[in-house]
Tab-separated table of C-alpha atoms and ligand atoms in Angstrom:
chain	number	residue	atom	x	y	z
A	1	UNK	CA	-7.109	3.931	44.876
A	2	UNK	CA	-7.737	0.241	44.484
A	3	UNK	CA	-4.278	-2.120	44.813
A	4	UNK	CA	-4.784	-4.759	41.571
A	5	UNK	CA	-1.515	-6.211	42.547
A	6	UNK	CA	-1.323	-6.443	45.868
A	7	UNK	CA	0.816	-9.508	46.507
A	8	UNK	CA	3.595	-7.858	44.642
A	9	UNK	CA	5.270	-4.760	46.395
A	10	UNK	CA	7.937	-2.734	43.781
A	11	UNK	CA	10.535	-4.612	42.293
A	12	UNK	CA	13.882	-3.597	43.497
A	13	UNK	CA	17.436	-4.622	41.943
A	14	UNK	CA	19.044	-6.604	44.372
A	15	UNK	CA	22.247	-7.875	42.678
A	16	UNK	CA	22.940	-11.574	40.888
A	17	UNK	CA	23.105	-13.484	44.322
A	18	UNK	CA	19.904	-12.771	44.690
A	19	UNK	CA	17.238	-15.323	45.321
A	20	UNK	CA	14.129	-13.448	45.491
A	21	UNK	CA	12.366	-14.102	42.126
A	22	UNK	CA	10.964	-10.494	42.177
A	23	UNK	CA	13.751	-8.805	42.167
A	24	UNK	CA	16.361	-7.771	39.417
A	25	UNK	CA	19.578	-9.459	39.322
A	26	UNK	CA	20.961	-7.838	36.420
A	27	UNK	CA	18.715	-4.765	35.686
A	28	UNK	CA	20.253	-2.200	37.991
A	29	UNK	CA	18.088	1.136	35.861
A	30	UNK	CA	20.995	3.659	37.757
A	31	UNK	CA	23.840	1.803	36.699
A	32	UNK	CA	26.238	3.371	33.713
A	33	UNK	CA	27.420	1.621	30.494
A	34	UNK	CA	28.995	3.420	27.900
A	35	UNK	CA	27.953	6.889	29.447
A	36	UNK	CA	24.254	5.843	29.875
A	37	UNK	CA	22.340	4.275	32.355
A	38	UNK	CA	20.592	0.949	31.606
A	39	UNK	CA	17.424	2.877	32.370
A	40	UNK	CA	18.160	5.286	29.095
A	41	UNK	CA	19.461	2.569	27.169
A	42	UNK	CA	17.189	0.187	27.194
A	43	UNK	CA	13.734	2.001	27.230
A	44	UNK	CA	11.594	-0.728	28.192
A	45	UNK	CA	8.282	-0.551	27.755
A	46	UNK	CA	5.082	-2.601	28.802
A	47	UNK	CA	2.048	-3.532	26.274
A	48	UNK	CA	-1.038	-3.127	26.508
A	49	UNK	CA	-2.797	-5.794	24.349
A	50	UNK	CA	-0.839	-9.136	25.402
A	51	UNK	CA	-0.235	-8.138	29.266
A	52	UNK	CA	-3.959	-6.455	30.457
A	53	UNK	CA	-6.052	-7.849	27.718
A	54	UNK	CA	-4.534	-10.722	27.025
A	55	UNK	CA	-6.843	-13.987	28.152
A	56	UNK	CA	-4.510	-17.170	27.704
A	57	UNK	CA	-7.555	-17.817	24.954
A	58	UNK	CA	-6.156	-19.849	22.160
A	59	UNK	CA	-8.097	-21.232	19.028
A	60	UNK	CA	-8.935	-24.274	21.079
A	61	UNK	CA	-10.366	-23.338	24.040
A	62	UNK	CA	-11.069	-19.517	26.526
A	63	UNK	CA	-9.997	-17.291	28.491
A	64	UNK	CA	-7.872	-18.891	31.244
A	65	UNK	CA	-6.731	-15.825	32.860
A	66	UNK	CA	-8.961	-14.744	35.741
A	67	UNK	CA	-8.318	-10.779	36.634
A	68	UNK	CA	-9.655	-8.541	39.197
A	69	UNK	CA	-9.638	-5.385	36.729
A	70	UNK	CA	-11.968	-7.218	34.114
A	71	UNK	CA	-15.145	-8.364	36.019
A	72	UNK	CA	-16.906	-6.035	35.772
A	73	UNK	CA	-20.164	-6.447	32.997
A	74	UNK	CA	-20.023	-2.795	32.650
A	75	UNK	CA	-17.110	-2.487	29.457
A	76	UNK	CA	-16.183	1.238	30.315
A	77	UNK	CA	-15.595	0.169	34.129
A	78	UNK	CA	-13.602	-2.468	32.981
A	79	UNK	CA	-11.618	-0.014	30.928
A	80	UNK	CA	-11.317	2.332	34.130
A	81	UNK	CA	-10.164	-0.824	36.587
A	82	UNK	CA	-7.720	-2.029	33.921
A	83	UNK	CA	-5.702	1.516	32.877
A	84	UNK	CA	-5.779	1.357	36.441
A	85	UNK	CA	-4.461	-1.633	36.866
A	86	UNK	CA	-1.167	-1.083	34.353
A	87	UNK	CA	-0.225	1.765	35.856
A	88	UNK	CA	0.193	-0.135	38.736
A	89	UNK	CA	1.859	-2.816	37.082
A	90	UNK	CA	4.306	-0.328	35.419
A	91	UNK	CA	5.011	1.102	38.419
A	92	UNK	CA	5.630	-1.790	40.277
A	93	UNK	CA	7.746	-3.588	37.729
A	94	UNK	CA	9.752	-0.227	37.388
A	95	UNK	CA	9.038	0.436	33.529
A	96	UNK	CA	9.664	3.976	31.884
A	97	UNK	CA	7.221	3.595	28.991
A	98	UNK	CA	4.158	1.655	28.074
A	99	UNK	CA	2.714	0.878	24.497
A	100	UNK	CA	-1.213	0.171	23.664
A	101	UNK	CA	-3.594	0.267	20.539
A	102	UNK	CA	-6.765	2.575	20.887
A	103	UNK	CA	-9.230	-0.524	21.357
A	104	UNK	CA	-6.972	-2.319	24.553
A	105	UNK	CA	-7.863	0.422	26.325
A	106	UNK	CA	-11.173	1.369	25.378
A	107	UNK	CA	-14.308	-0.519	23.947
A	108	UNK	CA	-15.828	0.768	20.669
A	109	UNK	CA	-19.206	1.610	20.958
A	110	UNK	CA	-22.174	1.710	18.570
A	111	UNK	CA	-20.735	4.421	16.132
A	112	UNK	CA	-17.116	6.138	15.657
A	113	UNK	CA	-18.444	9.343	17.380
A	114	UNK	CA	-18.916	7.624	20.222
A	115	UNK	CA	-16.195	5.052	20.466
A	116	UNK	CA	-13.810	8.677	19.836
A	117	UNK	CA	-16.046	9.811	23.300
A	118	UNK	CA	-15.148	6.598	25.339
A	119	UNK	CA	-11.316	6.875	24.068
A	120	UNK	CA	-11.151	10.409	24.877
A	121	UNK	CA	-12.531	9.378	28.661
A	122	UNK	CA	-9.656	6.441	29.415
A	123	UNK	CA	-7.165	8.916	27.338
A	124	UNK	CA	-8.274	11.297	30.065
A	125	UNK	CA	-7.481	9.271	33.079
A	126	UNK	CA	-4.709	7.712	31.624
A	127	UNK	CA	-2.406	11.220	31.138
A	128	UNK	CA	-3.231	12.001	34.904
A	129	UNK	CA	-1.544	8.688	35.510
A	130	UNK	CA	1.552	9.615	33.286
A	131	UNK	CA	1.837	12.803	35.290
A	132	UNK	CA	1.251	11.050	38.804
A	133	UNK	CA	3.485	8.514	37.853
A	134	UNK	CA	5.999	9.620	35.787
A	135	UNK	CA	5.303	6.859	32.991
A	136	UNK	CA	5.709	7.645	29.510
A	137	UNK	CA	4.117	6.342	26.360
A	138	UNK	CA	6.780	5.160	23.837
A	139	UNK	CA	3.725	4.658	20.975
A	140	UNK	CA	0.301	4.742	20.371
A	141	UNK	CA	-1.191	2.507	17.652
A	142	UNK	CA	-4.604	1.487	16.017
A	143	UNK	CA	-5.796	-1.608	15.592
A	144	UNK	CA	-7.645	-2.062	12.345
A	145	UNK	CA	-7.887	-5.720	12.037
A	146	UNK	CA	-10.027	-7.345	14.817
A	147	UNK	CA	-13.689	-5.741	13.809
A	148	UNK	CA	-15.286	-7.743	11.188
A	149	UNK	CA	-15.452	-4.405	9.387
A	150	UNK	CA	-11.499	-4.825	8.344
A	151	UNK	CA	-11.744	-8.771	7.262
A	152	UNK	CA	-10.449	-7.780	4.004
A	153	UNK	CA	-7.971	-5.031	5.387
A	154	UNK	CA	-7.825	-1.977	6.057
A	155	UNK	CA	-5.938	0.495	3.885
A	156	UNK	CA	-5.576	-2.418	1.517
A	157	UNK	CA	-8.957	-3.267	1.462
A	158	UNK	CA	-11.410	-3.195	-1.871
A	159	UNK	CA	-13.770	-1.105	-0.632
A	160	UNK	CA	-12.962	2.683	-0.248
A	161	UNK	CA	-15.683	2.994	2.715
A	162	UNK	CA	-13.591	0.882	4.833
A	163	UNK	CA	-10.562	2.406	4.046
A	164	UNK	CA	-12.151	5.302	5.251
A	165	UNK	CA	-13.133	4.112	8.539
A	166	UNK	CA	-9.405	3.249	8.893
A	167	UNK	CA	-8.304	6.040	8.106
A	168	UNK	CA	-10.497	7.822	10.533
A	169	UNK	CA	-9.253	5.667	13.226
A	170	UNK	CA	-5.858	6.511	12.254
A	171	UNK	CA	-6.490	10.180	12.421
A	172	UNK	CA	-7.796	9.564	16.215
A	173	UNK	CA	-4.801	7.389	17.132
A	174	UNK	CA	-2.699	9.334	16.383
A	175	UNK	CA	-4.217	12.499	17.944
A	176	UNK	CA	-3.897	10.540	21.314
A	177	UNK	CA	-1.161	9.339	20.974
A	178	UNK	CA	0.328	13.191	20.923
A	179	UNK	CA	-1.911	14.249	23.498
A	180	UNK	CA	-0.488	11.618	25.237
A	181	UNK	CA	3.160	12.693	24.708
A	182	UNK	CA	3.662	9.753	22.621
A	183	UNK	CA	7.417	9.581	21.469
A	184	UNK	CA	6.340	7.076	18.337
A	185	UNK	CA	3.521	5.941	16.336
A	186	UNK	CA	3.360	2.521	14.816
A	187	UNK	CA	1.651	1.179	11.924
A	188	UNK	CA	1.638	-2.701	12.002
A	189	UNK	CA	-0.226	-4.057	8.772
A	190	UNK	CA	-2.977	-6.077	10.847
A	191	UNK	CA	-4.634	-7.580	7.610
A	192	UNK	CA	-2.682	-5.505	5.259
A	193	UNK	CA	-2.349	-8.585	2.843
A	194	UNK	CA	-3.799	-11.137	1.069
A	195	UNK	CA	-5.267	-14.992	1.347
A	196	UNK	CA	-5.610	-15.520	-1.931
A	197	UNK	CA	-4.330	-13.682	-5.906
A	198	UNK	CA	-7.458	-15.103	-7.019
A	199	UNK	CA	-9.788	-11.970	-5.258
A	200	UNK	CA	-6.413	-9.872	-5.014
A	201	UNK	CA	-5.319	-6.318	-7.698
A	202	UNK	CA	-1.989	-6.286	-5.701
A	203	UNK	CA	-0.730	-3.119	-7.098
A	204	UNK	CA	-4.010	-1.290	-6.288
A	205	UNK	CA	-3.883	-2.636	-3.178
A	206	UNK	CA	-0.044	-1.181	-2.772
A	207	UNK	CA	-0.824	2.103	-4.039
A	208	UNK	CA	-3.665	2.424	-1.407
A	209	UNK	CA	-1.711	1.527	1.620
A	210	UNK	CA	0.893	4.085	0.346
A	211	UNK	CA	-1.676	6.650	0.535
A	212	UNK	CA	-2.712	5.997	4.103
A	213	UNK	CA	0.557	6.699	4.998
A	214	UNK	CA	0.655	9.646	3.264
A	215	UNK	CA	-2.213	10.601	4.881
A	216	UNK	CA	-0.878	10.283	7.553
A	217	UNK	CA	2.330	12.129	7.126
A	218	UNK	CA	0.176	14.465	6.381
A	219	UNK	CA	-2.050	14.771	9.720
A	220	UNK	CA	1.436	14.425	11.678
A	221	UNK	CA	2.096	17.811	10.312
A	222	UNK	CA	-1.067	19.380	10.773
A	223	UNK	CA	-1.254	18.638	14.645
A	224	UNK	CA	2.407	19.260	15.394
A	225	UNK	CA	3.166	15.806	16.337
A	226	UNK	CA	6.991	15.688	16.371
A	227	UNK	CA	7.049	11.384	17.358
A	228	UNK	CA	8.528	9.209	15.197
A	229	UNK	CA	6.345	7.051	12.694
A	230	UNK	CA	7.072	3.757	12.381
A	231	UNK	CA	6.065	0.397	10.193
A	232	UNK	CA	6.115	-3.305	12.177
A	233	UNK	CA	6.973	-5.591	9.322
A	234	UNK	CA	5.417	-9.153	9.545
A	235	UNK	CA	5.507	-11.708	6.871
A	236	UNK	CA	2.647	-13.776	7.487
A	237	UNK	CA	-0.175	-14.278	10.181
A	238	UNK	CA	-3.450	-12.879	10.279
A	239	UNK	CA	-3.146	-12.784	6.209
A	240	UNK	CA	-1.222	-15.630	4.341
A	241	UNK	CA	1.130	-12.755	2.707
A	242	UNK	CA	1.261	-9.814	4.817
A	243	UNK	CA	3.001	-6.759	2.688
A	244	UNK	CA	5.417	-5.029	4.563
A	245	UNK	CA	7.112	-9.061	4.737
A	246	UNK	CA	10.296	-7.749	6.324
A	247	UNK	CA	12.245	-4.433	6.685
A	248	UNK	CA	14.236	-4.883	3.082
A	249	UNK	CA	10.348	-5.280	1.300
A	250	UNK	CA	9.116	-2.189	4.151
A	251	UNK	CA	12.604	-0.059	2.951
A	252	UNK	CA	11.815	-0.402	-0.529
A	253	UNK	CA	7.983	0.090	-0.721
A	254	UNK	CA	8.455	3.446	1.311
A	255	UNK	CA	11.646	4.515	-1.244
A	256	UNK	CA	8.788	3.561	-4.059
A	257	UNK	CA	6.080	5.615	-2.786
A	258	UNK	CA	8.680	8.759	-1.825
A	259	UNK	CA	8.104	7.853	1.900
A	260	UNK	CA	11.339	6.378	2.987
A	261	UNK	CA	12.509	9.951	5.152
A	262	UNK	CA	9.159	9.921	7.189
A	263	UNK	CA	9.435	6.352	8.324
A	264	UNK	CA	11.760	4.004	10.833
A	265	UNK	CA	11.164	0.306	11.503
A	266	UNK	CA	9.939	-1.731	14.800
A	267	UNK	CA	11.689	-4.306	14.506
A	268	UNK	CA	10.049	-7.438	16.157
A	269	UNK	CA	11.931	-10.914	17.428
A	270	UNK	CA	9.202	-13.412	16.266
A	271	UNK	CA	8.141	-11.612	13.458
A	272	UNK	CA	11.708	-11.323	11.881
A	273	UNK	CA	11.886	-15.526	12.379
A	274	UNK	CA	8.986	-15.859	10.371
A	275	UNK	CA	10.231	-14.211	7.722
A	276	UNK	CA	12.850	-16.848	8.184
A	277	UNK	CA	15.678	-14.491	9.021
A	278	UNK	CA	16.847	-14.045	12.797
A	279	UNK	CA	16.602	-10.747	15.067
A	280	UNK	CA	19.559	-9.542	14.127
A	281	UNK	CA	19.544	-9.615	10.770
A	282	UNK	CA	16.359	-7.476	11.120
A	283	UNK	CA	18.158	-5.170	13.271
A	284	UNK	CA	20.910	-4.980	11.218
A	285	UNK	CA	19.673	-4.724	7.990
A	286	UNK	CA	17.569	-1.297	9.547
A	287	UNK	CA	20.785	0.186	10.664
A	288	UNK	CA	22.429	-0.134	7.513
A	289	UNK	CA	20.224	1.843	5.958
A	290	UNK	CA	19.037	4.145	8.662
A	291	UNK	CA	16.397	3.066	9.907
A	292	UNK	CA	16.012	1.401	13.133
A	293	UNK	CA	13.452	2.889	15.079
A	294	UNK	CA	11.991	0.612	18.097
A	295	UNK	CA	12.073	-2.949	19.133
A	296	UNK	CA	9.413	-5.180	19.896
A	297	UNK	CA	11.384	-7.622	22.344
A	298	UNK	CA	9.799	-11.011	22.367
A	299	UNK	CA	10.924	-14.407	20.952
A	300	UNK	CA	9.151	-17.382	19.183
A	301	UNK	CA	9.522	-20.983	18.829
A	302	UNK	CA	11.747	-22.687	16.336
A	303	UNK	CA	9.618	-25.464	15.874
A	304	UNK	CA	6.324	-23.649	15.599
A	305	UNK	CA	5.481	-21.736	12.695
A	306	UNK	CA	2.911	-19.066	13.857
A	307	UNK	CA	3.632	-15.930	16.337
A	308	UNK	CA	4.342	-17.335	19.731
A	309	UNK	CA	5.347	-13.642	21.146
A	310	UNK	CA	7.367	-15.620	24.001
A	311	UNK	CA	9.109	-13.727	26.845
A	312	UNK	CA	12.317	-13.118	25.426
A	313	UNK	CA	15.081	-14.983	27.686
A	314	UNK	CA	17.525	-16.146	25.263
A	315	UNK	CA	20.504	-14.247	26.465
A	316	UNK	CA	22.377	-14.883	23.237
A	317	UNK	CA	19.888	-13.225	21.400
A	318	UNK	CA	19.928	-10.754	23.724
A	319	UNK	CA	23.349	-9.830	23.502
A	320	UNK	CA	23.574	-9.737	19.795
A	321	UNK	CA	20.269	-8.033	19.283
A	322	UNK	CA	21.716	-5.203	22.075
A	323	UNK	CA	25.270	-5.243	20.288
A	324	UNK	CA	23.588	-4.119	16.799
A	325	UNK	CA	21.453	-1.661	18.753
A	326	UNK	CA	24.546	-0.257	20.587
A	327	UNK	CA	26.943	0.332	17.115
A	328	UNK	CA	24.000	2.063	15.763
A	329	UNK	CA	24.243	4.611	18.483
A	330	UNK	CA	21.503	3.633	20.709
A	331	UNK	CA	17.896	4.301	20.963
A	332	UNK	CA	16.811	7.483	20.755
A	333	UNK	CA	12.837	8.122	20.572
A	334	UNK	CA	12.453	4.073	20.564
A	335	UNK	CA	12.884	1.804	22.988
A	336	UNK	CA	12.255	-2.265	23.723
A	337	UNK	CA	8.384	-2.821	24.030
A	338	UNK	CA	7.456	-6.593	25.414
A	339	UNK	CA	5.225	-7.612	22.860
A	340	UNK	CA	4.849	-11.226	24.142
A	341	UNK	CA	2.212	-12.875	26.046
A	342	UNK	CA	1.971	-15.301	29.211
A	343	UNK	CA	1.504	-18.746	27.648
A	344	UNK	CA	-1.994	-20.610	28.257
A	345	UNK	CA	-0.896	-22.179	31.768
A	346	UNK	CA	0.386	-19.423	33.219
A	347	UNK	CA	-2.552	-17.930	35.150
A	348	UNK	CA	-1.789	-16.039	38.505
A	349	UNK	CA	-1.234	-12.273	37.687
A	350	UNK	CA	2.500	-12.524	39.310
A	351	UNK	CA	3.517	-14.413	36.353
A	352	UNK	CA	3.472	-11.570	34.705
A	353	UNK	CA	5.530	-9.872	37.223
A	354	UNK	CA	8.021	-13.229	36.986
A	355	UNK	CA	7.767	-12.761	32.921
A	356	UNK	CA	8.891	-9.173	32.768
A	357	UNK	CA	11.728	-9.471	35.508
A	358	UNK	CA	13.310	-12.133	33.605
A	359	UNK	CA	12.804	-10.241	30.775
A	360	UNK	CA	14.190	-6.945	31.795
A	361	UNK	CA	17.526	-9.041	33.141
A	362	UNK	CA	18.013	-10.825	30.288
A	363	UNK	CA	17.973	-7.552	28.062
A	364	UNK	CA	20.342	-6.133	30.999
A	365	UNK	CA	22.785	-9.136	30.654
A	366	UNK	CA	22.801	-8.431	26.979
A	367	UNK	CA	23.467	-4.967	27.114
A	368	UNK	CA	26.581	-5.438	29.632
A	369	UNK	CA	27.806	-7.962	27.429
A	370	UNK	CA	27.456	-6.426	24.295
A	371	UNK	CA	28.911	-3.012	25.461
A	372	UNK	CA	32.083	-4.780	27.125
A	373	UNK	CA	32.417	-6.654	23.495
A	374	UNK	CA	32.345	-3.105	21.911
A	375	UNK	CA	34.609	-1.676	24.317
A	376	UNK	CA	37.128	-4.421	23.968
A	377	UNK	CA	36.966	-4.508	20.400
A	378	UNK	CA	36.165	-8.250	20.425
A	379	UNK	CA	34.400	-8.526	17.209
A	380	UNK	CA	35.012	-4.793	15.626
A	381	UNK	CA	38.707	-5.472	15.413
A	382	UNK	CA	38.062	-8.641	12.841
A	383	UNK	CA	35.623	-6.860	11.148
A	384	UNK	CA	37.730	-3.716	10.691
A	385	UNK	CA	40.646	-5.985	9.191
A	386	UNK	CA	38.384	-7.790	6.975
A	387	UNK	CA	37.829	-4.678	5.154
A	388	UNK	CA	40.964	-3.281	5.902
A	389	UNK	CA	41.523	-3.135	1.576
A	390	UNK	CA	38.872	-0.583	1.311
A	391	UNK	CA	40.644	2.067	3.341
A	392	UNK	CA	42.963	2.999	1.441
A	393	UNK	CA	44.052	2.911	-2.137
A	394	UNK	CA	42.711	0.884	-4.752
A	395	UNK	CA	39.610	-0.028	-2.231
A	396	UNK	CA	39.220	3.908	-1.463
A	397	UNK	CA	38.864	4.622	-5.318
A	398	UNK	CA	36.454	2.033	-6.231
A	399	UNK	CA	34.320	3.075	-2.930
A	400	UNK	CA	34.409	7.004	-4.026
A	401	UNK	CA	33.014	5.803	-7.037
A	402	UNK	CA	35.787	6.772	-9.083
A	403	UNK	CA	36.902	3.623	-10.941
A	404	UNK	CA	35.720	1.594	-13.958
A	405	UNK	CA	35.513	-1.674	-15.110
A	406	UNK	CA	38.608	-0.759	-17.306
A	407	UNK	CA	40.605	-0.217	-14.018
A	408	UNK	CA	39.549	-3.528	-12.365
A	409	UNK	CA	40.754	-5.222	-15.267
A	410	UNK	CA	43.786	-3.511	-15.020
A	411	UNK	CA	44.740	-3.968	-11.999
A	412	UNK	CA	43.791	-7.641	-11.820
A	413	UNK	CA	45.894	-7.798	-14.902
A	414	UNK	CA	48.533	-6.367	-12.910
A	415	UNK	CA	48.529	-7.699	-9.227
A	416	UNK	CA	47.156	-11.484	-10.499
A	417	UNK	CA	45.186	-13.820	-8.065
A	418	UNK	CA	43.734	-11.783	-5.159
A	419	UNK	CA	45.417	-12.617	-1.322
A	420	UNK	CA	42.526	-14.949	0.548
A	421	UNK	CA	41.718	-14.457	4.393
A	422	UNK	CA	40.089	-17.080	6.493
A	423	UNK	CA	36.660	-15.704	7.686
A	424	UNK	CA	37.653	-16.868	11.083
A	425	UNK	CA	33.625	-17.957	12.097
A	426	UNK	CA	34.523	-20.302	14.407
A	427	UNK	CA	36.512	-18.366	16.465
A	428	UNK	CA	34.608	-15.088	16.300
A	429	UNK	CA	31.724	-17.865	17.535
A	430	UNK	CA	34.108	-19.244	20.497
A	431	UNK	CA	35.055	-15.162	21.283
A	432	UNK	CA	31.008	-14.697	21.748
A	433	UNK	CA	30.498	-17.208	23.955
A	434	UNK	CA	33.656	-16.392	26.171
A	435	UNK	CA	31.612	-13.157	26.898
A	436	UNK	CA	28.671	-14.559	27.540
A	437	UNK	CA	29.521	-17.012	29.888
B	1	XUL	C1	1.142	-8.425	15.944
B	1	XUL	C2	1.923	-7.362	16.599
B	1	XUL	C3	1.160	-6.163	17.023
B	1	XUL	C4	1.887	-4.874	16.840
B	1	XUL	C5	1.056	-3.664	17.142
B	1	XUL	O1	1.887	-9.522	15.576
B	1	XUL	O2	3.109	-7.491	16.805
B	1	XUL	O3	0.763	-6.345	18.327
B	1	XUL	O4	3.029	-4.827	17.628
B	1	XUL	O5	-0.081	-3.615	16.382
B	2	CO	CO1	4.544	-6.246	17.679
């Protein structure tokens, strides 16, 4: 078979003295934290769309990103060189898992029939590479928002034809995704949304996006697909409002529509700071109510207001994105997909290679801090004390639901001004860089 990638050789873990820049320094996959490898706990997973199709074009100017898997003028060869190509990558770089939407790794063609024949031939080739390789895919997805067909939307859009055609394309997506052995399925609202109220029935609109998903409950149970579904939330970008804004608007549209039990979230970095709320927050507000699914690990920039999808590096972020993930238990069917993209300058295919190192550590480094913060009880032991007055008591009573507004008064009454307790920020904040550093 052809070598894509033949200046790298497999990236090994070679300990934090290392100076070799493709090589791991904190991402040792055999190594055990709380009675898991890093390997199990952090799931990583490659994408697709950014890291084989992705061009370094920008709204200003092409592709800058010459490749040796996408020369060819024949699309379908292309398609054959590039699944090629990221199995490679993934097995040089040392992934578990890789993510992709049905059009990154095959062309549509002139009708649906026959885009569904040129999907089923990379699907093909691709599940001999799993099983020569060992790679797994964490989800499958579709993308419904690039053709002109879906400029309006796609389950949200007016017309009922095109909702069909989405709908179809969900149907095959997510047939290949199980054949595939796909442990998730995502549904990220591509141009699920609106530019303007003044063409917009947003409750129709709603109520139509609810029913692809029913739909597509639905076909999960029909084929015996046992993944996970999951929705991406994003506020804003393609569409000037995107609907499922952030996890608390995803929660409580799927609670509307009855869909809440069928459903996690994939939570990702950038899009949760352009909701203007920060990674964790997403993270945490999911596990609060049950439903963190998957991560899409990236990061944006604070002075740009548009989806970056960065490498994420930040190892504070890091650390508190892996400390929310850890209380909750740890992934199970999810895992941390790189959804971020080489910037413009970065051309030579190793920078990839660079990107997802440095990547993969800084997760790592998160990870080890967060689980020595857990096991010390850095943080915990504040919080528990905090709320120390619901354990028992009067706190127990109110929290059982047993007490009325007659009792409050009663007791307030009774016991006067309540005791005050500093909140302490500063030196929880001091305590989190101590561990970091
Ligand atoms: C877009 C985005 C998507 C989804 C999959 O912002 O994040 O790539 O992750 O459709
Ligand atoms: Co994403």
């Amino acid at each position: 078979m052809k070598e894509f990638f033949p200046e790298v050789e497999k990236i090994k873990y070679e300990g934090k003295d290392s100076k070799n820049p493709l090589a791991f320094r904190y991402y040792n996959p055999d190594e055990v934290v709380m009675g898991k490898t890093l390997a199990e706990h952090l799931r990583f997973a490659v994408c697709y769309w950014h890291t084989f199709k992705g061009s370094g074009a920008d709204p200003f100017g092409g592709p800058t990103m010459i490749r040796n898997y996408n020369n060819s003028s024949d699309p379908m060869q292309v398609a054959e060189d590039t699944i090629e190509a990221a199995f490679e990558f993934f097995t040089k770089l040392g992934v578990n898992f890789w993510c992709f939407h049905d059009r990154d790794i095959a062309p549509e063609a002139d009708s649906l029939a026959e885009t569904n024949a040129r999907l089923d031939k990379i699907v093909a080739k691709a599940k001999k590479l799993q099983n020569d390789t060992g790679i797994k895919l964490l989800w499958g997805t579709t993308n419904a928002f690039s053709h002109r067909r879906f400029l309006a939307g796609a389950g949200t859009n007016p017309s009922p034809e095109v909702f069909a055609y989405a709908a179809s394309q969900v149907k095959k997506a997510m047939e290949i995704t199980y054949e595939l052995g796909g442990q998730g399925y995502v549904f990220w609202g591509g141009r699920e949304g609106y530019d303007t109220l003044l063409n917009t029935d947003m409750g129709r609109e709603l109520d139509h996006l609810a029913m692809l998903l029913k739909m597509a409950v639905e076909h999960k149970k029909n084929i015996g697909f046992k993944g996970q579904l999951l929705i991406e939330p994003k506020p804003k970008e393609p569409t000037k409002h995107q609907y499922d804004f952030d996890a608390g608007n995803c929660i409580a549209f799927l609670q509307k529509y009855g869909l809440v039990e069928h459903f996690k979230m994939n939570i990702e970095a950038n899009h949760a700071t352009l909701a203007g709320h920060d990674f964790q927050h997403e993270l945490a507000l999911c596990t609060a109510n049950g439903v963190l699914g998957s991560v899409d690990a990236n990061r944006g920039d604070m002075l740009l207001g548009w989806d970056t999808d960065q490498f994420p590096t930040n190892i504070y972020e890091t650390t508190l994105a892996m400390y929310t993930i850890l209380k909750d238990g740890g992934f199970t069917t999810g895992g941390l997909n790189f959804d971020a993209k080489l910037r413009r300058q970065s051309i030579d295919p190793v920078d990839l290679f660079y990107a997802h190192v440095g990547s993969m550590d800084s997760f790592a480094r998160g990870l080890k801090i967060a689980a020595k913060m857990l096991e010390d009880g850095a943080l915990e032991n504040e919080i528990k004390e905090r709320y120390a007055g619901w354990d028992g008591g009067f706190g127990q009573k109110i929290e059982k639901g047993n007490a009325t507004f007659e009792d409050m008064e009663k007791y307030i009454l009774e016991n006067g001004e309540p005791t005050l307790r500093s909140g302490r920020q500063e030196l929880l904040e001091n305590i989190l860089n101590d561990y970091i550093c």
